[in-house]
Amino acid sequence: MSTVDSRVSVAPRKPPRKPKPAPGSRGLSPLRVLGMAFVWLFTAVNLLVLYWLVSAAFKTPIEIFTKPFALPAHWFERGDPFRNFAYAWDNAGFGRAFLVTVVLVAVSSVVIVLVSAPAAYALTRLGARGADGMTNFVAIGMGVPFQTVVIPLFIGMAEVNLTNDLFGMFLVYVALSLPFTVFLLTGFFKSLPDELEEAAALDGASPLRTFRTIMLPLARGGLVTALILNAIGLWNETLLAIVFLNENANFTLARALFAFNSAASYQSEYGGLIAGVAIVVLPMLVLYLLLARRIITGLTLGAGK
Amino acid sequence: MATVTFDGATRYYAGSPVPAVDGLDLAVADGEFLVLVGPSGCGKSTTLRMLAGLEGVDDGAIRIGERDVTDLPPKDRDIAMVFQNYALYPHMTVADNIGFHLKIAKMPKAERAARVREAAALLDLEPYLDRKPAKLSGGQRQRVAMGRAIVRRPQVFCMDEPLSNLDAKLRVQTRAQIASLQRRLGVTTIYVTHDQVEAMTMGDRVAVLKDGVLQQCDTPIGLFGRPANLFVAGFIGSPAMNLIPTRASGESADVGGTPIPLSPAARAALTSENIVVGIRPEGWRTLPAGDGVTATIEAVEELGSDQYLYCSADTPHLTPDGTAPQPIAVRAPGMSPWRRGDKLGLAPQPGAVHLFDAETGARLPD
């Protein structure tokens, strides 16, 4: 008889700690080993650079050059570990630059998305004549390196007195970011099912209302991704800021850092300089770490199916 | 409540020279449950979408009641639609999904809430009103889609394969619920499906389409009992009707040595001597081997309630054109002792023979 006797205590079934992978997917092929080695090497080099940057920001110039990979000591012993940061903040005009950058980046990113989202929606969902061609035309904009248009852009902006002007900078940022953002969002809107719009049309919603109350909330993931990617890109943007902004009061962080670079290296204040770099880089790094998952899923959404 | 009339409605898709729906003439009575059925690509969904206003009408007209809606946008047609994948708004609660149309129609909040609750009660959805669709089972989502349609009290329901995403058991249950709900509400309903069992069990009438052309529109019994042509005969009924191509000679057609008598009207209507004799699996009598068409059992399907025997006739001239003969399906009582390899005789039951012209495919008069 095979009836189970409930009085006999059976050892509870233990699931494996890690489910077995599919056969054949585990072997250490040469390509796999090579790939793993490359990935780890790449990661290690990047971590090393990050470590060097962060540790050097707390060092004296002598420490930086004699013991590049040791932990910082001098300023800690003097009881003033953040001396370099204070120096950079005070001497580079980062206080105002920080404010300018935060406002400029925030306003630009939001406006970019506000303009791109309806554009992408119209290009993908409204069945407008020539929409595919127009989408491709927008995409071509991504293929033009902005460095090649800096000079004509400067001349044009100078004509209308918008150089060395934060509003002009805002216009340039928005215009140059549109192709990528529109393209990113078209992929997003394309992935949303047609039936939702049809259902909304039968429910009596106008196209504008359908966009606002149905499609926009569904594309929220894509909008947030576009917002973050633009914010990171604009935060780090240097070349245009150097070309267009030449007055301290208008400097963005990256532009201020550039000015600070000449001053600090002249005075051999390398610790302060690197602390300045850290002040510019770290906020975006933290933002990215916090939102990495969201950004990656956002970028691949609409790619499959 | 209203009638629905298709008057020569035609729809072309870009890039295709053949119309997806070709000159459809169909009149649906007020409160009727009409099922559009056919194989995939036959134009049944296109027909429904034309009625809903989601597709343009290239030629002809569509009327709801006396109103010509051919050129009206969907929102002005007073139609509610249930989509195959339900198309629920994922970021709204069940209550908001059901009440979306009423909200757009600017119905006061209290009245709207009452209507939503009434619809939810009808569909056993009351406990779920605050949930998002993602938190519902497939059957519940289907009911929300139904709720969204009935809360509007529209003139016409359009349903586009609303059960095809449910598992088999739930589908049978929901089938009966939708049919009884429709009868209770009395709203004219056009229901698209590729499942002939749904078509037969739910519809007051069933319209069979093929390649965009209406083949026959009749009650389930009419469709089953008097299929208008070879396509309908083969499409309706499962297992399909045995369609045996043969020759008419004199006053009868020959099926495996057994003469099938032809009426004078049938003979007069024939365009050539090629004729197709149609007999459903349940239209055969089984006899001892030697009587009728002698056949050998090739396979036995036991369903418990019924048994289907797939037989090959021993006499060779079942197909006049020399193609390999199709096995003949025969229904026997469930749990019959038949086995593969057994020999038996087959004879059509009186009144179970359908005759078709092999050239035109049309049914011959009795």
XYZ file of C-alpha atoms in Angstrom, chain B residues 12-223:
212
model
C -10.689 47.801 -48.834
C -7.381 47.724 -46.987
C -4.487 49.712 -48.385
C -2.268 47.617 -50.626
C -4.834 44.911 -51.302
C -6.894 44.823 -54.508
C -9.523 42.521 -52.969
C -11.954 43.998 -50.495
C -11.793 42.726 -46.902
C -15.574 43.063 -46.784
C -17.378 42.900 -50.084
C -20.851 44.367 -50.554
C -22.260 43.153 -47.259
C -26.044 43.259 -47.016
C -27.295 42.377 -43.589
C -30.259 43.477 -41.526
C -30.180 42.928 -37.772
C -33.465 43.205 -35.939
C -33.991 45.282 -32.806
C -32.766 43.335 -29.778
C -31.361 40.540 -31.864
C -28.147 38.691 -31.006
C -26.342 38.256 -34.305
C -23.105 36.300 -34.492
C -20.581 36.877 -37.266
C -18.513 33.766 -37.755
C -15.899 32.611 -40.221
C -12.272 31.587 -40.536
C -9.563 34.140 -39.763
C -9.289 36.809 -42.421
C -12.902 36.442 -43.531
C -13.762 40.055 -42.701
C -15.869 39.494 -39.600
C -13.811 41.779 -37.369
C -13.628 44.389 -40.118
C -17.409 44.317 -40.381
C -17.729 44.934 -36.668
C -15.146 47.704 -36.722
C -16.972 49.382 -39.596
C -20.117 49.368 -37.510
C -18.229 50.783 -34.526
C -16.673 53.511 -36.667
C -13.107 52.288 -36.204
C -12.823 51.551 -39.925
C -13.980 53.643 -42.835
C -16.634 52.386 -45.229
C -15.383 52.548 -48.821
C -18.730 51.823 -50.418
C -22.286 51.269 -49.288
C -23.835 52.436 -46.034
C -24.433 51.397 -42.448
C -27.541 52.435 -40.555
C -28.412 52.186 -36.882
C -32.162 52.466 -36.650
C -33.102 55.055 -39.246
C -29.850 56.968 -38.772
C -27.126 56.701 -41.415
C -23.909 56.392 -39.379
C -21.573 55.661 -42.289
C -19.623 58.880 -41.811
C -20.151 59.469 -38.090
C -17.224 59.214 -35.670
C -17.409 56.355 -33.128
C -18.487 58.578 -30.254
C -21.613 59.735 -32.076
C -22.887 56.249 -32.872
C -24.093 55.264 -29.401
C -22.276 51.953 -29.570
C -20.360 50.084 -26.886
C -17.672 47.610 -27.743
C -16.030 44.729 -25.911
C -12.553 44.080 -27.252
C -10.788 40.751 -27.528
C -8.073 41.784 -25.075
C -10.606 43.904 -23.154
C -8.639 47.172 -23.606
C -9.161 48.167 -19.981
C -7.402 51.360 -18.949
C -4.625 49.896 -16.779
C -4.112 52.973 -14.613
C -7.770 53.325 -13.645
C -9.735 51.383 -11.074
C -12.533 49.069 -12.123
C -15.080 51.721 -11.161
C -13.294 54.383 -13.214
C -12.988 52.020 -16.156
C -16.695 51.285 -16.110
C -17.625 54.917 -15.538
C -15.230 56.521 -18.047
C -17.847 57.101 -20.703
C -20.312 58.555 -18.233
C -17.613 60.861 -16.916
C -16.867 62.100 -20.419
C -20.591 62.508 -21.007
C -20.512 64.802 -17.923
C -22.997 62.781 -15.905
C -23.243 64.049 -12.283
C -21.035 62.131 -9.891
C -23.768 60.607 -7.727
C -25.755 59.357 -10.689
C -22.595 58.002 -12.265
C -21.646 56.099 -9.127
C -25.123 54.604 -8.961
C -24.995 53.471 -12.586
C -21.525 51.951 -12.100
C -22.672 50.105 -9.006
C -25.743 48.810 -10.800
C -23.623 47.458 -13.661
C -21.113 45.992 -11.222
C -23.874 44.234 -9.312
C -25.147 42.698 -12.518
C -21.692 41.232 -13.161
C -20.667 40.332 -9.576
C -17.947 42.943 -9.691
C -18.885 44.934 -6.586
C -15.995 43.697 -4.399
C -13.473 44.727 -7.038
C -14.556 48.273 -7.833
C -11.466 49.812 -6.240
C -8.949 47.500 -7.836
C -6.794 48.087 -10.864
C -7.237 45.683 -13.806
C -3.788 44.155 -13.236
C -5.055 42.774 -9.918
C -7.959 40.905 -11.549
C -8.226 37.439 -13.042
C -8.927 36.960 -16.733
C -12.599 36.278 -16.130
C -12.976 39.356 -13.932
C -11.290 41.550 -16.544
C -13.670 40.187 -19.124
C -16.582 41.138 -16.888
C -15.185 44.643 -16.413
C -15.066 44.994 -20.189
C -18.702 43.892 -20.273
C -19.522 46.327 -17.482
C -17.986 49.173 -19.420
C -20.304 48.327 -22.281
C -23.569 47.817 -20.398
C -23.240 50.841 -18.119
C -23.733 53.030 -21.175
C -27.081 51.498 -22.132
C -26.113 51.881 -25.772
C -28.187 51.131 -28.831
C -25.813 48.414 -29.987
C -23.217 46.148 -28.396
C -20.236 45.163 -30.501
C -18.270 42.202 -29.191
C -15.040 41.173 -30.837
C -14.150 37.631 -29.733
C -14.639 38.587 -26.073
C -14.147 35.034 -24.808
C -11.076 33.953 -26.696
C -8.676 34.856 -23.875
C -10.480 32.723 -21.308
C -9.745 29.094 -20.555
C -12.133 26.495 -21.918
C -14.208 25.989 -18.791
C -14.672 29.669 -18.036
C -15.527 30.281 -21.659
C -18.476 27.905 -21.504
C -19.772 29.593 -18.318
C -19.303 33.120 -19.606
C -20.890 32.199 -22.911
C -24.140 31.409 -21.159
C -23.882 34.514 -18.935
C -23.393 36.872 -21.862
C -26.243 35.321 -23.814
C -28.669 35.580 -20.892
C -27.500 39.089 -20.015
C -28.071 40.206 -23.577
C -31.561 38.752 -23.580
C -32.325 40.466 -20.293
C -31.066 43.852 -21.486
C -32.556 43.446 -24.939
C -29.764 45.420 -26.610
C -29.068 44.645 -30.253
C -25.750 42.780 -30.287
C -23.257 41.940 -33.000
C -20.837 39.307 -31.799
C -17.742 38.217 -33.686
C -16.174 34.820 -33.142
C -14.256 32.176 -35.034
C -15.639 29.512 -32.732
C -18.650 27.875 -34.329
C -19.801 26.462 -31.012
C -20.084 30.011 -29.641
C -21.871 31.017 -32.812
C -24.390 28.203 -32.604
C -25.061 28.453 -28.872
C -25.286 32.222 -28.480
C -26.791 33.691 -31.592
C -30.393 34.282 -32.519
C -29.007 34.251 -36.007
C -25.563 33.475 -37.334
C -23.945 35.090 -40.349
C -21.171 33.052 -41.946
C -18.534 35.015 -43.832
C -15.744 33.878 -46.110
C -13.277 36.084 -47.972
C -15.337 39.140 -47.141
C -18.512 37.719 -48.656
C -21.605 36.773 -46.685
C -22.274 33.072 -47.284
C -25.441 32.577 -45.298
C -27.315 34.235 -42.469
C -29.799 32.058 -40.658
C -30.805 30.695 -37.288
C -28.406 28.092 -35.857
C -30.892 25.373 -36.750
C -31.309 26.681 -40.290
C -27.574 26.896 -40.732
